[in-house]
Amino acid sequence: MLELIKKVPLFAQLGEHQLNALIEICTRRTYKAGTILFQEKELGSVFYMVLSGSVKIFTTSTSGEEKILTICKSSESFGELSLIDGKPRSASAQTLEECTLLTITGQSFLDLLRNHFDISLGIMQELSNRLRDTNQQVYDLTFVDARTRVIKSLIKMANSHGLRKGTTIVIKLVLNFDEISQLAGVQKSTLMQVIRDLEEKKILTISANEFTLELTKLR
């Protein structure tokens, strides 16, 4: 487990002694695709780190409509807000595929922050990054047209989950079209219209479980 933990940026600066101490409070678990890890408005008791797979973080409206906030991939973490401020979860978390996660209980997580400034600083930097992402999402929803939001979401997925091969990026489809439209903040019909246009221009190619972006044609 030591080598796996070293891949998590929050813990990359820890020495071997500190890492061994960390291992003692971590639990490694594997979850099937579609598993709800926690739900919005419930009290938080666990901090999560993704070793493999991907997890969607989302909110749900009173009518049952979902809004995906972000996708957490390997080496990323989530679930700390509720542990830090003691308030209920601000969003829900669900695995998109089979995932291997490291979990730390709430009290152990808080003790970890008290004893290791580097980890506390890493958490603050991560929260700052998320705030910047949220500000950008608000800007996009206010000032950016739907087509551009779709393209930006595809590029974001490519950066996070893509594998570059020459001038193309291949992205495994962990989201369906409903979920991609939620992520982009557009109606599904708008998403499909933009995708058809990108396919006609040979910018985007979609297969059963992945899509490919042609970078030379993406202007």
PDB file of C-alpha atoms in Angstrom:
ATOM      1  CA  MET A   1       0.000   0.000   0.000  1.00  0.00           C
ATOM      2  CA  LEU A   2       3.008   2.290   0.526  1.00  0.00           C
ATOM      3  CA  GLU A   3       3.630   2.701  -3.208  1.00  0.00           C
ATOM      4  CA  LEU A   4      -0.044   3.454  -3.820  1.00  0.00           C
ATOM      5  CA  ILE A   5      -0.168   6.179  -1.173  1.00  0.00           C
ATOM      6  CA  LYS A   6       2.961   7.823  -2.598  1.00  0.00           C
ATOM      7  CA  LYS A   7       0.991   8.517  -5.789  1.00  0.00           C
ATOM      8  CA  VAL A   8      -1.505  10.704  -3.920  1.00  0.00           C
ATOM      9  CA  PRO A   9      -0.214  14.329  -4.202  1.00  0.00           C
ATOM     10  CA  LEU A  10      -1.348  15.204  -0.662  1.00  0.00           C
ATOM     11  CA  PHE A  11       1.104  12.691   0.734  1.00  0.00           C
ATOM     12  CA  ALA A  12       3.945  12.974  -1.799  1.00  0.00           C
ATOM     13  CA  GLN A  13       6.114  15.049   0.592  1.00  0.00           C
ATOM     14  CA  LEU A  14       5.873  12.659   3.531  1.00  0.00           C
ATOM     15  CA  GLY A  15       8.879  10.634   4.660  1.00  0.00           C
ATOM     16  CA  GLU A  16       8.797   6.860   4.958  1.00  0.00           C
ATOM     17  CA  HIS A  17       8.167   6.986   8.720  1.00  0.00           C
ATOM     18  CA  GLN A  18       5.217   9.333   8.207  1.00  0.00           C
ATOM     19  CA  LEU A  19       3.870   7.203   5.368  1.00  0.00           C
ATOM     20  CA  ASN A  20       4.019   4.073   7.500  1.00  0.00           C
ATOM     21  CA  ALA A  21       2.093   5.907  10.219  1.00  0.00           C
ATOM     22  CA  LEU A  22      -0.455   6.920   7.599  1.00  0.00           C
ATOM     23  CA  ILE A  23      -0.883   3.341   6.405  1.00  0.00           C
ATOM     24  CA  GLU A  24      -1.964   2.376   9.914  1.00  0.00           C
ATOM     25  CA  ILE A  25      -5.038   4.628   9.730  1.00  0.00           C
ATOM     26  CA  CYS A  26      -5.984   3.878   6.096  1.00  0.00           C
ATOM     27  CA  THR A  27      -8.352   1.209   4.862  1.00  0.00           C
ATOM     28  CA  ARG A  28      -8.178  -0.025   1.277  1.00  0.00           C
ATOM     29  CA  ARG A  29     -11.537  -0.943  -0.239  1.00  0.00           C
ATOM     30  CA  THR A  30     -12.861  -1.899  -3.665  1.00  0.00           C
ATOM     31  CA  TYR A  31     -16.327  -0.746  -4.768  1.00  0.00           C
ATOM     32  CA  LYS A  32     -18.456  -1.878  -7.699  1.00  0.00           C
ATOM     33  CA  ALA A  33     -19.560   0.571 -10.377  1.00  0.00           C
ATOM     34  CA  GLY A  34     -22.639   2.558  -9.346  1.00  0.00           C
ATOM     35  CA  THR A  35     -21.961   2.403  -5.593  1.00  0.00           C
ATOM     36  CA  ILE A  36     -23.203   5.417  -3.620  1.00  0.00           C
ATOM     37  CA  LEU A  37     -20.381   6.318  -1.228  1.00  0.00           C
ATOM     38  CA  PHE A  38     -22.307   9.049   0.553  1.00  0.00           C
ATOM     39  CA  GLN A  39     -25.314  11.251  -0.071  1.00  0.00           C
ATOM     40  CA  GLU A  40     -25.899  14.977   0.049  1.00  0.00           C
ATOM     41  CA  LYS A  41     -27.030  16.321   3.455  1.00  0.00           C
ATOM     42  CA  GLU A  42     -25.898  13.291   5.471  1.00  0.00           C
ATOM     43  CA  LEU A  43     -23.221  13.728   8.130  1.00  0.00           C
ATOM     44  CA  GLY A  44     -19.713  13.007   6.924  1.00  0.00           C
ATOM     45  CA  SER A  45     -17.468  10.502   8.660  1.00  0.00           C
ATOM     46  CA  VAL A  46     -14.926   9.389   6.034  1.00  0.00           C
ATOM     47  CA  PHE A  47     -12.236  10.965   3.814  1.00  0.00           C
ATOM     48  CA  TYR A  48     -11.597   9.247   0.470  1.00  0.00           C
ATOM     49  CA  MET A  49      -8.634   8.936  -1.916  1.00  0.00           C
ATOM     50  CA  VAL A  50      -8.962   7.341  -5.348  1.00  0.00           C
ATOM     51  CA  LEU A  51      -6.316   4.731  -6.202  1.00  0.00           C
ATOM     52  CA  SER A  52      -8.023   3.495  -9.369  1.00  0.00           C
ATOM     53  CA  GLY A  53     -11.293   4.145 -11.200  1.00  0.00           C
ATOM     54  CA  SER A  54     -13.357   7.329 -11.079  1.00  0.00           C
ATOM     55  CA  VAL A  55     -16.027   8.860  -8.842  1.00  0.00           C
ATOM     56  CA  LYS A  56     -18.605  11.499  -9.718  1.00  0.00           C
ATOM     57  CA  ILE A  57     -19.467  14.218  -7.213  1.00  0.00           C
ATOM     58  CA  PHE A  58     -22.953  15.588  -7.798  1.00  0.00           C
ATOM     59  CA  THR A  59     -25.936  17.394  -6.315  1.00  0.00           C
ATOM     60  CA  THR A  60     -29.624  16.615  -6.803  1.00  0.00           C
ATOM     61  CA  SER A  61     -32.481  19.113  -7.107  1.00  0.00           C
ATOM     62  CA  THR A  62     -35.833  18.727  -5.362  1.00  0.00           C
ATOM     63  CA  SER A  63     -37.232  17.400  -8.664  1.00  0.00           C
ATOM     64  CA  GLY A  64     -34.546  14.691  -8.800  1.00  0.00           C
ATOM     65  CA  GLU A  65     -32.409  16.295 -11.505  1.00  0.00           C
ATOM     66  CA  GLU A  66     -28.669  15.730 -11.093  1.00  0.00           C
ATOM     67  CA  LYS A  67     -25.856  18.232 -11.598  1.00  0.00           C
ATOM     68  CA  ILE A  68     -22.359  16.750 -11.790  1.00  0.00           C
ATOM     69  CA  LEU A  69     -19.826  19.016 -10.085  1.00  0.00           C
ATOM     70  CA  THR A  70     -16.643  17.110 -10.848  1.00  0.00           C
ATOM     71  CA  ILE A  71     -15.128  13.719 -11.585  1.00  0.00           C
ATOM     72  CA  CYS A  72     -12.437  12.448  -9.206  1.00  0.00           C
ATOM     73  CA  LYS A  73      -9.849  10.162 -10.783  1.00  0.00           C
ATOM     74  CA  SER A  74      -6.771   8.264  -9.594  1.00  0.00           C
ATOM     75  CA  SER A  75      -4.663  10.135  -6.988  1.00  0.00           C
ATOM     76  CA  GLU A  76      -7.442  12.646  -6.245  1.00  0.00           C
ATOM     77  CA  SER A  77      -9.307  12.972  -2.961  1.00  0.00           C
ATOM     78  CA  PHE A  78     -12.734  14.064  -1.767  1.00  0.00           C
ATOM     79  CA  GLY A  79     -15.030  14.135   1.252  1.00  0.00           C
ATOM     80  CA  GLU A  80     -12.993  16.459   3.465  1.00  0.00           C
ATOM     81  CA  LEU A  81     -15.372  19.460   3.674  1.00  0.00           C
ATOM     82  CA  SER A  82     -17.901  17.816   5.974  1.00  0.00           C
ATOM     83  CA  LEU A  83     -15.112  16.555   8.235  1.00  0.00           C
ATOM     84  CA  ILE A  84     -13.496  19.988   8.524  1.00  0.00           C
ATOM     85  CA  ASP A  85     -16.585  22.126   9.209  1.00  0.00           C
ATOM     86  CA  GLY A  86     -18.775  19.483  10.861  1.00  0.00           C
ATOM     87  CA  LYS A  87     -21.703  20.245   8.566  1.00  0.00           C
ATOM     88  CA  PRO A  88     -23.640  17.749   6.388  1.00  0.00           C
ATOM     89  CA  ARG A  89     -22.269  16.629   3.025  1.00  0.00           C
ATOM     90  CA  SER A  90     -22.656  19.358   0.381  1.00  0.00           C
ATOM     91  CA  ALA A  91     -22.880  16.790  -2.441  1.00  0.00           C
ATOM     92  CA  SER A  92     -23.201  13.072  -3.146  1.00  0.00           C
ATOM     93  CA  ALA A  93     -20.508  10.701  -4.409  1.00  0.00           C
ATOM     94  CA  GLN A  94     -20.967   7.647  -6.656  1.00  0.00           C
ATOM     95  CA  THR A  95     -18.465   5.336  -8.367  1.00  0.00           C
ATOM     96  CA  LEU A  96     -18.597   5.427 -12.173  1.00  0.00           C
ATOM     97  CA  GLU A  97     -16.665   2.178 -12.568  1.00  0.00           C
ATOM     98  CA  GLU A  98     -15.057  -0.357 -10.272  1.00  0.00           C
ATOM     99  CA  CYS A  99     -12.899   1.678  -7.900  1.00  0.00           C
ATOM    100  CA  THR A 100     -10.187   1.037  -5.366  1.00  0.00           C
ATOM    101  CA  LEU A 101     -10.249   3.709  -2.664  1.00  0.00           C
ATOM    102  CA  LEU A 102      -8.327   4.507   0.478  1.00  0.00           C
ATOM    103  CA  THR A 103     -10.495   5.683   3.357  1.00  0.00           C
ATOM    104  CA  ILE A 104      -9.645   7.452   6.603  1.00  0.00           C
ATOM    105  CA  THR A 105     -12.175   7.955   9.387  1.00  0.00           C
ATOM    106  CA  GLY A 106     -13.109  11.503  10.330  1.00  0.00           C
ATOM    107  CA  GLN A 107     -11.261  11.673  13.660  1.00  0.00           C
ATOM    108  CA  SER A 108      -8.118  10.110  12.214  1.00  0.00           C
ATOM    109  CA  PHE A 109      -8.263  12.597   9.332  1.00  0.00           C
ATOM    110  CA  LEU A 110      -8.475  15.587  11.691  1.00  0.00           C
ATOM    111  CA  ASP A 111      -5.611  14.216  13.782  1.00  0.00           C
ATOM    112  CA  LEU A 112      -3.604  13.879  10.578  1.00  0.00           C
ATOM    113  CA  LEU A 113      -4.159  17.564   9.739  1.00  0.00           C
ATOM    114  CA  ARG A 114      -3.138  18.620  13.258  1.00  0.00           C
ATOM    115  CA  ASN A 115       0.101  16.644  13.142  1.00  0.00           C
ATOM    116  CA  HIS A 116       1.244  17.284   9.553  1.00  0.00           C
ATOM    117  CA  PHE A 117       1.328  20.851   8.223  1.00  0.00           C
ATOM    118  CA  ASP A 118       2.294  19.672   4.713  1.00  0.00           C
ATOM    119  CA  ILE A 119      -0.955  17.711   4.484  1.00  0.00           C
ATOM    120  CA  SER A 120      -2.977  20.635   5.866  1.00  0.00           C
ATOM    121  CA  LEU A 121      -1.388  22.906   3.269  1.00  0.00           C
ATOM    122  CA  GLY A 122      -2.173  20.380   0.538  1.00  0.00           C
ATOM    123  CA  ILE A 123      -5.824  20.294   1.609  1.00  0.00           C
ATOM    124  CA  MET A 124      -5.978  24.114   1.541  1.00  0.00           C
ATOM    125  CA  GLN A 125      -4.460  24.164  -1.945  1.00  0.00           C
ATOM    126  CA  GLU A 126      -6.959  21.558  -3.135  1.00  0.00           C
ATOM    127  CA  LEU A 127      -9.881  23.531  -1.705  1.00  0.00           C
ATOM    128  CA  SER A 128      -8.530  26.677  -3.383  1.00  0.00           C
ATOM    129  CA  ASN A 129      -8.367  24.848  -6.730  1.00  0.00           C
ATOM    130  CA  ARG A 130     -11.967  23.694  -6.328  1.00  0.00           C
ATOM    131  CA  LEU A 131     -13.092  27.239  -5.520  1.00  0.00           C
ATOM    132  CA  ARG A 132     -11.379  28.475  -8.684  1.00  0.00           C
ATOM    133  CA  ASP A 133     -13.110  25.722 -10.677  1.00  0.00           C
ATOM    134  CA  THR A 134     -16.454  26.726  -9.181  1.00  0.00           C
ATOM    135  CA  ASN A 135     -15.837  30.378 -10.073  1.00  0.00           C
ATOM    136  CA  GLN A 136     -15.019  29.329 -13.640  1.00  0.00           C
ATOM    137  CA  GLN A 137     -18.192  27.234 -13.855  1.00  0.00           C
ATOM    138  CA  VAL A 138     -20.279  30.197 -12.687  1.00  0.00           C
ATOM    139  CA  TYR A 139     -18.581  32.404 -15.284  1.00  0.00           C
ATOM    140  CA  ASP A 140     -19.162  29.846 -18.053  1.00  0.00           C
ATOM    141  CA  LEU A 141     -22.845  29.417 -17.182  1.00  0.00           C
ATOM    142  CA  THR A 142     -23.291  33.194 -17.133  1.00  0.00           C
ATOM    143  CA  PHE A 143     -21.255  34.352 -20.122  1.00  0.00           C
ATOM    144  CA  VAL A 144     -20.283  31.377 -22.331  1.00  0.00           C
ATOM    145  CA  ASP A 145     -22.560  29.922 -25.009  1.00  0.00           C
ATOM    146  CA  ALA A 146     -23.703  26.297 -24.862  1.00  0.00           C
ATOM    147  CA  ARG A 147     -21.499  25.077 -27.725  1.00  0.00           C
ATOM    148  CA  THR A 148     -18.345  26.432 -26.084  1.00  0.00           C
ATOM    149  CA  ARG A 149     -19.337  24.908 -22.728  1.00  0.00           C
ATOM    150  CA  VAL A 150     -19.683  21.486 -24.358  1.00  0.00           C
ATOM    151  CA  ILE A 151     -16.288  21.763 -26.050  1.00  0.00           C
ATOM    152  CA  LYS A 152     -14.647  22.957 -22.814  1.00  0.00           C
ATOM    153  CA  SER A 153     -16.148  19.987 -20.949  1.00  0.00           C
ATOM    154  CA  LEU A 154     -14.828  17.551 -23.558  1.00  0.00           C
ATOM    155  CA  ILE A 155     -11.372  19.107 -23.339  1.00  0.00           C
ATOM    156  CA  LYS A 156     -11.500  18.933 -19.540  1.00  0.00           C
ATOM    157  CA  MET A 157     -12.381  15.244 -19.719  1.00  0.00           C
ATOM    158  CA  ALA A 158      -9.541  14.741 -22.189  1.00  0.00           C
ATOM    159  CA  ASN A 159      -7.065  16.424 -19.846  1.00  0.00           C
ATOM    160  CA  SER A 160      -8.228  14.384 -16.876  1.00  0.00           C
ATOM    161  CA  HIS A 161      -8.939  10.973 -18.407  1.00  0.00           C
ATOM    162  CA  GLY A 162      -7.418  11.012 -21.886  1.00  0.00           C
ATOM    163  CA  LEU A 163      -4.474   9.145 -23.363  1.00  0.00           C
ATOM    164  CA  ARG A 164      -2.600  11.089 -26.011  1.00  0.00           C
ATOM    165  CA  LYS A 165      -1.528   9.274 -29.169  1.00  0.00           C
ATOM    166  CA  GLY A 166       0.242  11.652 -31.525  1.00  0.00           C
ATOM    167  CA  THR A 167      -2.233  14.356 -32.499  1.00  0.00           C
ATOM    168  CA  THR A 168      -5.236  12.563 -30.976  1.00  0.00           C
ATOM    169  CA  ILE A 169      -6.512  12.066 -27.440  1.00  0.00           C
ATOM    170  CA  VAL A 170      -8.518   8.940 -26.627  1.00  0.00           C
ATOM    171  CA  ILE A 171     -10.896   9.258 -23.680  1.00  0.00           C
ATOM    172  CA  LYS A 172     -12.593   6.300 -22.042  1.00  0.00           C
ATOM    173  CA  LEU A 173     -16.314   7.051 -21.685  1.00  0.00           C
ATOM    174  CA  VAL A 174     -17.018   6.813 -17.960  1.00  0.00           C
ATOM    175  CA  LEU A 175     -19.998   9.175 -18.362  1.00  0.00           C
ATOM    176  CA  ASN A 176     -23.092   8.702 -20.481  1.00  0.00           C
ATOM    177  CA  PHE A 177     -24.509  11.546 -22.582  1.00  0.00           C
ATOM    178  CA  ASP A 178     -26.960  12.581 -19.858  1.00  0.00           C
ATOM    179  CA  GLU A 179     -24.072  12.950 -17.422  1.00  0.00           C
ATOM    180  CA  ILE A 180     -21.877  14.829 -19.908  1.00  0.00           C
ATOM    181  CA  SER A 181     -24.712  17.295 -20.516  1.00  0.00           C
ATOM    182  CA  GLN A 182     -24.993  17.796 -16.734  1.00  0.00           C
ATOM    183  CA  LEU A 183     -21.266  18.427 -16.505  1.00  0.00           C
ATOM    184  CA  ALA A 184     -21.429  20.981 -19.324  1.00  0.00           C
ATOM    185  CA  GLY A 185     -24.570  22.636 -17.972  1.00  0.00           C
ATOM    186  CA  VAL A 186     -26.573  22.193 -21.183  1.00  0.00           C
ATOM    187  CA  GLN A 187     -29.649  20.289 -22.318  1.00  0.00           C
ATOM    188  CA  LYS A 188     -28.982  16.823 -23.746  1.00  0.00           C
ATOM    189  CA  SER A 189     -30.430  17.890 -27.099  1.00  0.00           C
ATOM    190  CA  THR A 190     -27.881  20.730 -27.256  1.00  0.00           C
ATOM    191  CA  LEU A 191     -25.061  18.347 -26.365  1.00  0.00           C
ATOM    192  CA  MET A 192     -26.041  15.916 -29.113  1.00  0.00           C
ATOM    193  CA  GLN A 193     -26.274  18.733 -31.658  1.00  0.00           C
ATOM    194  CA  VAL A 194     -22.742  19.898 -30.826  1.00  0.00           C
ATOM    195  CA  ILE A 195     -21.419  16.318 -30.908  1.00  0.00           C
ATOM    196  CA  ARG A 196     -22.962  15.691 -34.333  1.00  0.00           C
ATOM    197  CA  ASP A 197     -21.330  18.872 -35.609  1.00  0.00           C
ATOM    198  CA  LEU A 198     -17.937  17.836 -34.213  1.00  0.00           C
ATOM    199  CA  GLU A 199     -18.301  14.384 -35.781  1.00  0.00           C
ATOM    200  CA  GLU A 200     -19.138  15.889 -39.178  1.00  0.00           C
ATOM    201  CA  LYS A 201     -16.009  18.042 -38.985  1.00  0.00           C
ATOM    202  CA  LYS A 202     -13.909  14.973 -38.019  1.00  0.00           C
ATOM    203  CA  ILE A 203     -12.947  16.623 -34.737  1.00  0.00           C
ATOM    204  CA  LEU A 204     -14.640  13.955 -32.636  1.00  0.00           C
ATOM    205  CA  THR A 205     -15.033  10.213 -33.194  1.00  0.00           C
ATOM    206  CA  ILE A 206     -17.245   8.154 -30.888  1.00  0.00           C
ATOM    207  CA  SER A 207     -17.134   4.367 -30.448  1.00  0.00           C
ATOM    208  CA  ALA A 208     -18.876   2.037 -28.008  1.00  0.00           C
ATOM    209  CA  ASN A 209     -16.828   2.925 -24.932  1.00  0.00           C
ATOM    210  CA  GLU A 210     -14.555   5.817 -25.855  1.00  0.00           C
ATOM    211  CA  PHE A 211     -14.255   8.944 -27.944  1.00  0.00           C
ATOM    212  CA  THR A 212     -11.307  10.452 -29.776  1.00  0.00           C
ATOM    213  CA  LEU A 213     -10.434  14.133 -30.194  1.00  0.00           C
ATOM    214  CA  GLU A 214      -8.367  15.178 -33.207  1.00  0.00           C
ATOM    215  CA  LEU A 215      -6.228  18.032 -31.917  1.00  0.00           C
ATOM    216  CA  THR A 216      -5.123  19.366 -35.312  1.00  0.00           C
ATOM    217  CA  LYS A 217      -8.739  20.150 -36.195  1.00  0.00           C
ATOM    218  CA  LEU A 218      -9.728  21.569 -32.824  1.00  0.00           C
ATOM    219  CA  ARG A 219      -9.435  25.319 -33.295  1.00  0.00           C
TER     220      ARG A 219
END
